[in-house]
Amino acid sequence: MDWYQKLGISEKVQKLGEESEARLRERFYKIDRIAEENQLKVLNAFQTNKVSTEHFCGTTGYGYNDSGRDTLEAVYAAAFDAEAALVRPQITCGTHALAVALSANTRPGDEIFSPVGRPYDTLEEVIGIRPSRGSLAEYGITYAQADLKADGSFDYEAIRSRINERTKLVTIQRSRGYASRPSLSVEKIGELISFIRGIKPEVIIMVDNCYGEFVETKEPISVGADMIVGSLIKNPGGGLAPIGGYIAGKKECIENAAVRLTSPGLGREVGASLDVLRSLYQGFFLAPVVTAQAVKGAIFAADIMEHIGFKAYPASDEERCDIIESVEFGTAEGLCAFCEGIQQAAPVDSFLKPVPWDMPGYDDQVIMAAGAFIAGSSIELSCDGPLREPFLAFFQGGLTFWHAKYGILAGVQNLYNASLV
Ligand SMILES: *Cc1c(COP(=O)(O)O)cnc(C)c1O
């Protein structure tokens, strides 16, 4: 059975896909080796913490003595080379995890410093870069920033000049998020951390690890970060976690985060895990392989889109340290046709057609394509972009490479059908 043909992919587009895959064989081999190492690392964390079926039974109410929850946190800590971790369904999303980590580890009069330019959009309101109700700025915590240089490298001069006696916490974003800067490798983050520690050894260094987990074999704690923070509906949830976020790192930082998340005096002792533990364990177990699938999809998208004449960031042969790919379409029609292909390929809601809408907080209309098992999950295949020049689509996720490949081919087919290539 020729499934691609049955699913509306022409022979020509199917062949483009095969050629891309052939060009990427070497890259895919390397990605598999990274997944292999990460799989063993995670397995070792399960085994050294003696994970057992009893750990899948959740608790209700206050959640005292929740050994499944506590063991899961020990597993995360072990896999991420951390002293401790907070992994909870009560952490609603990545932004919440970051907000807890930041507010828990700063006090009025302190300053937060980003040496890598503007943080992720949602953090602007958490910090108060954009005035917002309840921001850290309202509590007398200030913010400073050094931008990356035009070539994406660190501006060491500016960084040195902006670290002062009030600098309490340094925040480093590993992924490019939805900005045009490159993602940072763990090795580069390590160099930056050494430089900062040379100026102010006691400063707390936090890495926004969203979209970066398991893309490399090392995580930022191993190169000197005090805390890493992320969302369970991205990489570490493996597509199975239905909710949650994590903070891992130094005991002191995690204790601070725990009393902020729950309450002073209660800390990590409360917080029922309800019925989600099995999914969190199983998702973390699968996460190295799921992340590898998403990375392959991103590189495949870059390669095939470049091949038919579009620009992709990062380029197909560039080093990458997160799962995000963006493609420049140049026209609204191109952007929409590609997003429609991603939607057509979804396991859920494939019969819907994405249309641009006026999303709160955005000046331009935004088109979004996703058909996910977990609402809003961005480790599952999704694609979105604002309808403005240069008509960039941000593409990420894919629980299996074959699904990502089909979605990309469906997008390419739409472009051909509408004579946009
Ligand atoms: C997704 C993301 C966040 C926010 O996570 P949400 O779960 O969407 O709140 C923060 N930082 C980066 C780099 C991200 O990719």
Coordinates of C-alpha atoms and ligand atoms in Angstrom, one line a residue:
M1 CA 0.0 0.0 0.0
D2 CA 1.4 3.4 -0.9
W3 CA 0.2 5.3 2.1
Y4 CA 1.7 8.6 1.1
Q5 CA -0.2 8.5 -2.2
K6 CA -3.4 7.6 -0.4
L7 CA -2.8 10.5 2.0
G8 CA -2.5 13.0 -0.8
I9 CA 1.3 13.2 -1.2
S10 CA 2.4 13.2 -4.8
E11 CA 5.3 11.1 -6.1
K12 CA 7.4 14.2 -6.6
V13 CA 7.0 15.4 -3.0
Q14 CA 7.5 11.9 -1.7
K15 CA 10.8 11.7 -3.6
L16 CA 11.9 15.1 -2.1
G17 CA 11.4 13.6 1.3
E18 CA 13.4 10.5 0.5
E19 CA 16.2 12.7 -0.8
S20 CA 16.2 14.8 2.3
E21 CA 16.4 11.7 4.5
A22 CA 19.3 10.4 2.5
R23 CA 21.2 13.6 2.9
L24 CA 20.5 13.5 6.7
R25 CA 21.6 10.0 7.3
E26 CA 24.8 11.0 9.1
R27 CA 23.0 13.6 11.2
F28 CA 20.3 11.2 12.2
Y29 CA 22.9 8.6 13.2
K30 CA 24.4 11.2 15.6
I31 CA 21.0 12.1 17.1
D32 CA 20.4 8.4 17.7
R33 CA 23.7 8.1 19.6
I34 CA 22.7 11.1 21.8
A35 CA 19.3 9.4 22.5
E36 CA 21.1 6.2 23.4
E37 CA 23.3 7.9 26.0
N38 CA 20.4 9.9 27.4
Q39 CA 18.2 6.7 27.6
L40 CA 20.9 5.0 29.7
K41 CA 21.3 8.0 31.9
V42 CA 17.5 8.1 32.6
L43 CA 17.4 4.3 33.1
N44 CA 20.3 4.6 35.6
A45 CA 18.4 7.3 37.5
F46 CA 15.3 5.0 37.7
Q47 CA 17.4 2.0 38.9
T48 CA 19.5 3.9 41.5
N49 CA 16.3 5.3 43.0
K50 CA 14.7 1.8 43.0
V51 CA 11.5 2.9 41.1
S52 CA 8.8 0.3 41.8
T53 CA 5.1 -0.2 40.8
E54 CA 4.1 1.2 44.2
H55 CA 5.4 4.6 43.2
F56 CA 2.7 4.9 40.5
C57 CA -0.1 5.1 43.2
G58 CA -0.8 8.7 43.7
T59 CA -2.1 10.5 46.8
T60 CA -5.0 12.8 47.5
G61 CA -5.7 15.6 49.9
Y62 CA -2.5 17.1 51.4
G63 CA -0.3 14.5 49.8
Y64 CA 1.8 13.8 52.9
N65 CA 4.3 10.9 52.5
D66 CA 3.8 10.7 48.8
S67 CA 6.7 8.4 48.1
G68 CA 5.9 8.2 44.3
R69 CA 6.2 12.0 44.1
D70 CA 9.4 12.1 46.2
T71 CA 11.0 9.3 44.2
L72 CA 10.1 10.9 40.9
E73 CA 11.9 14.1 42.1
A74 CA 14.9 12.0 43.1
V75 CA 14.9 10.5 39.6
Y76 CA 14.8 13.9 37.9
A77 CA 17.6 15.1 40.2
A78 CA 19.8 12.1 39.4
A79 CA 19.3 12.3 35.6
F80 CA 20.0 16.1 35.6
D81 CA 23.0 15.8 37.9
A82 CA 21.3 17.9 40.5
E83 CA 21.1 17.7 44.3
A84 CA 17.3 18.0 44.4
A85 CA 14.3 18.6 42.2
L86 CA 10.8 19.8 42.4
V87 CA 8.6 18.0 39.9
R88 CA 4.9 18.7 40.4
P89 CA 1.5 18.7 38.7
Q90 CA 0.8 21.9 40.8
I91 CA 3.3 23.7 38.6
T92 CA 1.0 24.7 35.8
C93 CA 3.4 25.4 32.9
G94 CA 6.9 26.5 32.1
T95 CA 6.2 30.1 32.8
H96 CA 4.9 29.2 36.3
A97 CA 8.0 27.1 37.0
L98 CA 10.3 30.0 36.0
A99 CA 8.2 32.5 38.0
V100 CA 8.4 30.2 41.1
A101 CA 12.2 29.8 40.7
L102 CA 12.8 33.5 40.2
S103 CA 10.6 34.8 43.0
A104 CA 11.7 32.2 45.4
N105 CA 15.3 33.0 45.1
T106 CA 15.2 36.8 45.1
R107 CA 14.2 39.4 47.7
P108 CA 13.3 43.1 47.5
G109 CA 16.3 45.1 46.5
D110 CA 17.8 42.3 44.5
E111 CA 18.5 42.4 40.7
I112 CA 18.0 39.7 38.1
F113 CA 20.4 39.8 35.2
S114 CA 20.1 38.3 31.7
P115 CA 23.4 38.1 29.9
V116 CA 21.8 36.7 26.7
G117 CA 19.3 39.4 25.8
R118 CA 15.5 39.5 26.3
P119 CA 14.0 36.5 27.9
Y120 CA 11.1 34.5 26.6
D121 CA 7.9 36.6 26.0
T122 CA 6.0 35.4 29.0
L123 CA 8.9 36.1 31.4
E124 CA 8.7 39.8 30.5
E125 CA 5.5 40.1 32.6
V126 CA 6.9 37.8 35.3
I127 CA 9.9 40.0 35.7
G128 CA 8.0 43.3 34.9
I129 CA 10.0 44.2 31.8
R130 CA 6.4 44.8 30.6
P131 CA 4.5 46.2 33.5
S132 CA 2.2 43.6 34.8
R133 CA 0.0 42.9 37.9
G134 CA 2.1 41.0 40.5
S135 CA 5.4 41.2 38.6
L136 CA 8.7 41.0 40.4
A137 CA 9.2 44.7 39.7
E138 CA 6.2 45.4 41.9
Y139 CA 8.1 43.7 44.8
G140 CA 11.1 45.9 44.3
I141 CA 13.2 43.4 42.3
T142 CA 14.9 45.1 39.4
Y143 CA 16.2 43.7 36.1
A144 CA 19.2 44.3 33.9
Q145 CA 20.2 42.8 30.6
A146 CA 23.2 42.5 28.3
D147 CA 22.3 41.7 24.6
L148 CA 24.2 39.2 22.6
K149 CA 26.5 40.6 19.9
A150 CA 25.2 40.7 16.3
D151 CA 27.0 37.4 15.6
G152 CA 25.2 35.7 18.5
S153 CA 28.3 35.7 20.8
F154 CA 28.4 36.9 24.4
D155 CA 29.2 40.6 25.0
Y156 CA 31.6 40.0 27.8
E157 CA 32.4 43.7 28.3
A158 CA 28.7 44.5 28.8
I159 CA 28.2 41.5 31.0
R160 CA 31.1 42.6 33.3
S161 CA 29.8 46.1 33.5
R162 CA 26.2 45.1 34.4
I163 CA 27.0 42.7 37.3
N164 CA 26.8 44.7 40.5
E165 CA 26.4 44.3 44.3
R166 CA 22.7 43.9 43.9
T167 CA 22.9 41.2 41.2
K168 CA 21.4 38.2 42.9
L169 CA 20.3 35.9 40.1
V170 CA 21.5 35.4 36.5
T171 CA 19.0 33.9 34.1
I172 CA 20.2 32.2 30.9
Q173 CA 17.8 31.0 28.2
R174 CA 19.1 27.8 26.5
S175 CA 16.6 27.7 23.6
R176 CA 16.1 30.5 21.1
G177 CA 12.4 30.5 22.0
Y178 CA 10.7 32.5 19.4
A179 CA 13.6 35.0 18.9
S180 CA 16.0 35.1 16.1
R181 CA 19.1 34.4 18.2
P182 CA 20.8 31.0 18.1
S183 CA 20.2 28.4 20.8
L184 CA 23.1 27.9 23.3
S185 CA 24.9 24.7 23.6
V186 CA 25.5 23.4 27.1
E187 CA 29.3 23.9 26.5
K188 CA 28.7 27.6 25.7
I189 CA 26.5 28.0 28.7
G190 CA 29.4 26.5 30.7
E191 CA 31.8 29.1 29.4
L192 CA 29.4 31.9 30.2
I193 CA 28.9 30.5 33.7
S194 CA 32.7 30.4 34.4
F195 CA 33.0 34.0 33.3
I196 CA 30.2 35.2 35.5
R197 CA 31.5 33.2 38.5
G198 CA 34.9 34.9 37.9
I199 CA 33.1 38.2 38.6
K200 CA 30.7 37.2 41.3
P201 CA 31.1 33.6 42.6
E202 CA 28.1 33.6 44.9
V203 CA 25.5 34.7 42.3
I204 CA 22.6 32.2 41.6
I205 CA 22.6 31.0 38.0
M206 CA 19.4 29.7 36.6
V207 CA 19.0 28.2 33.1
D208 CA 15.6 28.3 31.4
N209 CA 15.9 24.8 30.0
C210 CA 12.6 24.8 28.1
Y211 CA 12.9 22.9 24.7
G212 CA 16.6 22.0 25.5
E213 CA 16.3 18.8 27.6
F214 CA 17.9 15.8 26.1
V215 CA 19.0 17.5 22.9
E216 CA 22.5 17.0 24.1
T217 CA 24.0 14.5 26.5
K218 CA 24.7 17.0 29.2
E219 CA 22.3 19.4 31.0
P220 CA 23.4 22.8 32.3
I221 CA 23.7 21.7 36.0
S222 CA 26.8 19.7 34.9
V223 CA 28.5 22.9 33.7
G224 CA 27.8 24.9 36.9
A225 CA 24.2 26.1 36.8
D226 CA 22.5 26.3 40.2
M227 CA 19.0 25.6 38.8
I228 CA 17.4 24.4 35.6
V229 CA 13.7 25.0 34.9
G230 CA 11.3 23.6 32.4
S231 CA 7.8 22.4 31.4
L232 CA 6.6 18.8 31.4
I233 CA 4.5 19.3 28.3
K234 CA 7.7 19.9 26.4
N235 CA 10.7 17.5 26.2
P236 CA 11.0 15.9 29.6
G237 CA 7.3 14.9 29.7
G238 CA 7.9 12.6 26.7
G239 CA 4.5 13.4 25.3
L240 CA 2.8 11.5 28.2
A241 CA 2.8 14.0 31.1
P242 CA -0.6 15.7 31.1
I243 CA 0.6 18.7 33.2
G244 CA 3.5 19.9 35.2
G245 CA 6.8 21.6 35.5
Y246 CA 10.1 21.0 37.2
I247 CA 12.9 22.9 38.9
A248 CA 16.2 21.0 39.6
G249 CA 19.4 22.1 41.1
K250 CA 21.1 23.1 44.4
K251 CA 19.2 22.0 47.6
E252 CA 19.0 25.5 48.8
C253 CA 17.4 26.8 45.6
I254 CA 14.9 24.0 45.5
E255 CA 13.9 24.4 49.2
N256 CA 13.3 28.1 48.4
A257 CA 11.2 27.2 45.4
A258 CA 9.2 24.6 47.4
V259 CA 8.1 27.1 50.1
R260 CA 7.2 29.6 47.4
L261 CA 5.2 27.0 45.4
T262 CA 3.2 25.7 48.5
S263 CA 3.7 27.7 51.7
P264 CA 6.4 28.7 54.1
G265 CA 6.6 26.0 56.7
L266 CA 5.0 23.4 54.4
G267 CA 7.4 23.3 51.5
R268 CA 7.7 20.1 49.6
E269 CA 5.9 18.0 52.2
V270 CA 2.5 18.8 50.7
G271 CA 1.1 18.5 47.2
A272 CA -0.9 15.4 46.2
S273 CA 0.1 13.8 43.0
L274 CA -3.4 12.5 42.2
D275 CA -3.3 10.1 39.3
V276 CA -0.5 11.5 37.1
L277 CA 2.6 9.8 38.5
R278 CA 2.6 6.8 36.1
S279 CA 2.5 9.2 33.1
L280 CA 5.2 11.4 34.5
Y281 CA 7.5 8.4 35.1
Q282 CA 6.8 6.8 31.8
G283 CA 7.1 10.1 29.9
F284 CA 10.5 10.8 31.5
F285 CA 11.6 7.3 30.5
L286 CA 10.6 8.0 26.9
A287 CA 11.8 11.6 26.8
P288 CA 15.3 10.9 25.4
V289 CA 13.8 9.1 22.3
V290 CA 10.8 11.4 21.9
T291 CA 13.2 14.5 21.9
A292 CA 15.4 12.8 19.3
Q293 CA 12.3 12.3 17.1
A294 CA 11.5 16.0 17.4
V295 CA 15.1 17.0 16.6
K296 CA 15.0 14.8 13.5
G297 CA 11.7 16.4 12.4
A298 CA 13.2 19.9 12.8
I299 CA 16.3 19.1 10.8
F300 CA 14.2 17.4 8.1
A301 CA 12.0 20.4 7.8
A302 CA 15.1 22.7 7.5
D303 CA 16.6 20.5 4.8
I304 CA 13.5 20.0 2.6
M305 CA 12.4 23.7 2.9
E306 CA 15.9 24.9 2.0
H307 CA 15.9 22.5 -0.9
I308 CA 12.7 24.0 -2.4
G309 CA 13.9 27.5 -2.0
F310 CA 12.9 28.8 1.5
K311 CA 15.2 29.9 4.3
A312 CA 15.3 27.9 7.5
Y313 CA 16.7 28.9 10.9
P314 CA 18.7 27.2 12.1
A315 CA 20.0 26.1 8.7
S316 CA 19.9 22.3 8.1
D317 CA 23.6 21.9 8.6
E318 CA 23.9 24.2 11.7
E319 CA 24.5 23.0 15.2
R320 CA 21.3 23.1 17.2
C321 CA 20.6 22.9 20.9
D322 CA 16.7 22.9 21.0
I323 CA 13.8 21.5 19.0
I324 CA 12.6 24.7 17.4
E325 CA 12.8 25.3 13.7
S326 CA 11.6 28.3 11.8
V327 CA 11.0 28.7 8.1
E328 CA 10.6 32.0 6.3
F329 CA 7.8 31.9 3.7
G330 CA 7.8 35.5 2.5
T331 CA 4.0 35.4 1.9
A332 CA 0.9 34.9 4.1
E333 CA -0.4 32.3 1.6
G334 CA 2.8 30.2 2.0
L335 CA 2.7 30.3 5.8
C336 CA -0.9 29.3 5.9
A337 CA -0.6 26.6 3.3
F338 CA 2.2 25.0 5.3
C339 CA 0.4 25.2 8.6
E340 CA -2.7 23.6 7.0
G341 CA -0.5 20.7 6.0
I342 CA 0.6 20.2 9.6
Q343 CA -3.0 20.2 10.7
Q344 CA -4.1 17.7 8.0
A345 CA -1.4 15.4 9.3
A346 CA -2.5 15.5 13.0
P347 CA -3.8 12.4 14.8
V348 CA -6.4 14.7 16.5
D349 CA -8.5 17.4 14.8
S350 CA -7.1 16.6 11.4
F351 CA -10.4 17.7 9.8
L352 CA -10.1 21.2 11.1
K353 CA -8.6 24.1 9.1
P354 CA -6.4 26.5 11.0
V355 CA -7.3 30.2 10.3
P356 CA -5.4 33.3 11.4
W357 CA -7.0 35.0 14.4
D358 CA -6.5 38.1 16.6
M359 CA -4.7 36.5 19.5
P360 CA -4.6 38.5 22.8
G361 CA -1.3 40.2 23.3
Y362 CA -0.2 40.2 19.7
D363 CA -0.3 43.1 17.2
D364 CA -0.7 40.8 14.2
Q365 CA -3.0 37.9 13.5
V366 CA -1.5 34.5 14.3
I367 CA -2.1 31.1 12.6
M368 CA -1.7 28.0 14.7
A369 CA -1.7 24.4 13.7
A370 CA -1.8 21.6 16.2
G371 CA -3.7 18.4 16.9
A372 CA -2.4 17.1 20.1
F373 CA -3.3 14.5 22.7
I374 CA -2.3 17.0 25.5
A375 CA -3.7 20.4 24.9
G376 CA -1.0 23.0 24.0
S377 CA 1.7 20.4 24.2
S378 CA 4.6 21.5 22.1
I379 CA 6.6 18.3 22.2
E380 CA 3.8 17.1 19.9
L381 CA 3.9 18.3 16.3
S382 CA 2.7 21.9 16.0
C383 CA 3.4 25.0 13.9
D384 CA 2.5 28.6 14.2
G385 CA 3.4 32.1 13.1
P386 CA 2.3 35.7 13.1
L387 CA 1.0 37.1 9.8
R388 CA 3.7 39.7 9.3
E389 CA 6.9 40.1 7.3
P390 CA 8.8 37.9 6.7
F391 CA 6.1 35.4 7.4
L392 CA 8.0 33.0 9.7
A393 CA 6.5 29.7 10.8
F394 CA 7.8 28.2 14.0
F395 CA 7.8 24.5 13.9
Q396 CA 8.4 22.1 16.7
G397 CA 7.8 18.7 18.1
G398 CA 6.6 15.4 16.8
L399 CA 6.3 12.3 19.0
T400 CA 7.5 10.2 16.1
F401 CA 9.7 11.3 13.2
W402 CA 7.4 9.6 10.8
H403 CA 4.5 11.8 11.9
A404 CA 6.7 14.9 11.6
K405 CA 7.8 13.8 8.1
Y406 CA 4.3 13.3 6.9
G407 CA 3.2 16.7 8.3
I408 CA 6.1 18.5 6.6
L409 CA 5.4 16.7 3.3
A410 CA 1.7 17.6 3.6
G411 CA 2.8 21.2 4.0
V412 CA 5.1 21.0 1.0
Q413 CA 2.4 19.4 -1.0
N414 CA 0.0 22.3 -0.3
L415 CA 2.7 24.8 -1.4
Y416 CA 3.0 22.9 -4.7
N417 CA -0.7 22.6 -5.1
A418 CA -1.1 26.4 -4.7
S419 CA 1.9 27.1 -7.0
L420 CA 3.7 28.8 -4.1
V421 CA 7.0 27.0 -4.8
Ligands
LIG1 C1 7.9 27.4 26.4 C2 8.9 28.3 27.0 C3 8.6 29.0 28.2 C4 7.3 29.0 28.8 O1 6.7 27.8 29.0 P1 5.1 27.6 29.0 O2 4.9 26.2 29.4 O3 4.6 28.0 27.6 O4 4.6 28.6 30.0 C5 9.7 29.7 28.7 N1 10.9 29.7 28.1 C6 11.1 29.1 27.0 C7 12.5 29.2 26.4 C8 10.2 28.3 26.4 O5 10.4 27.7 25.2

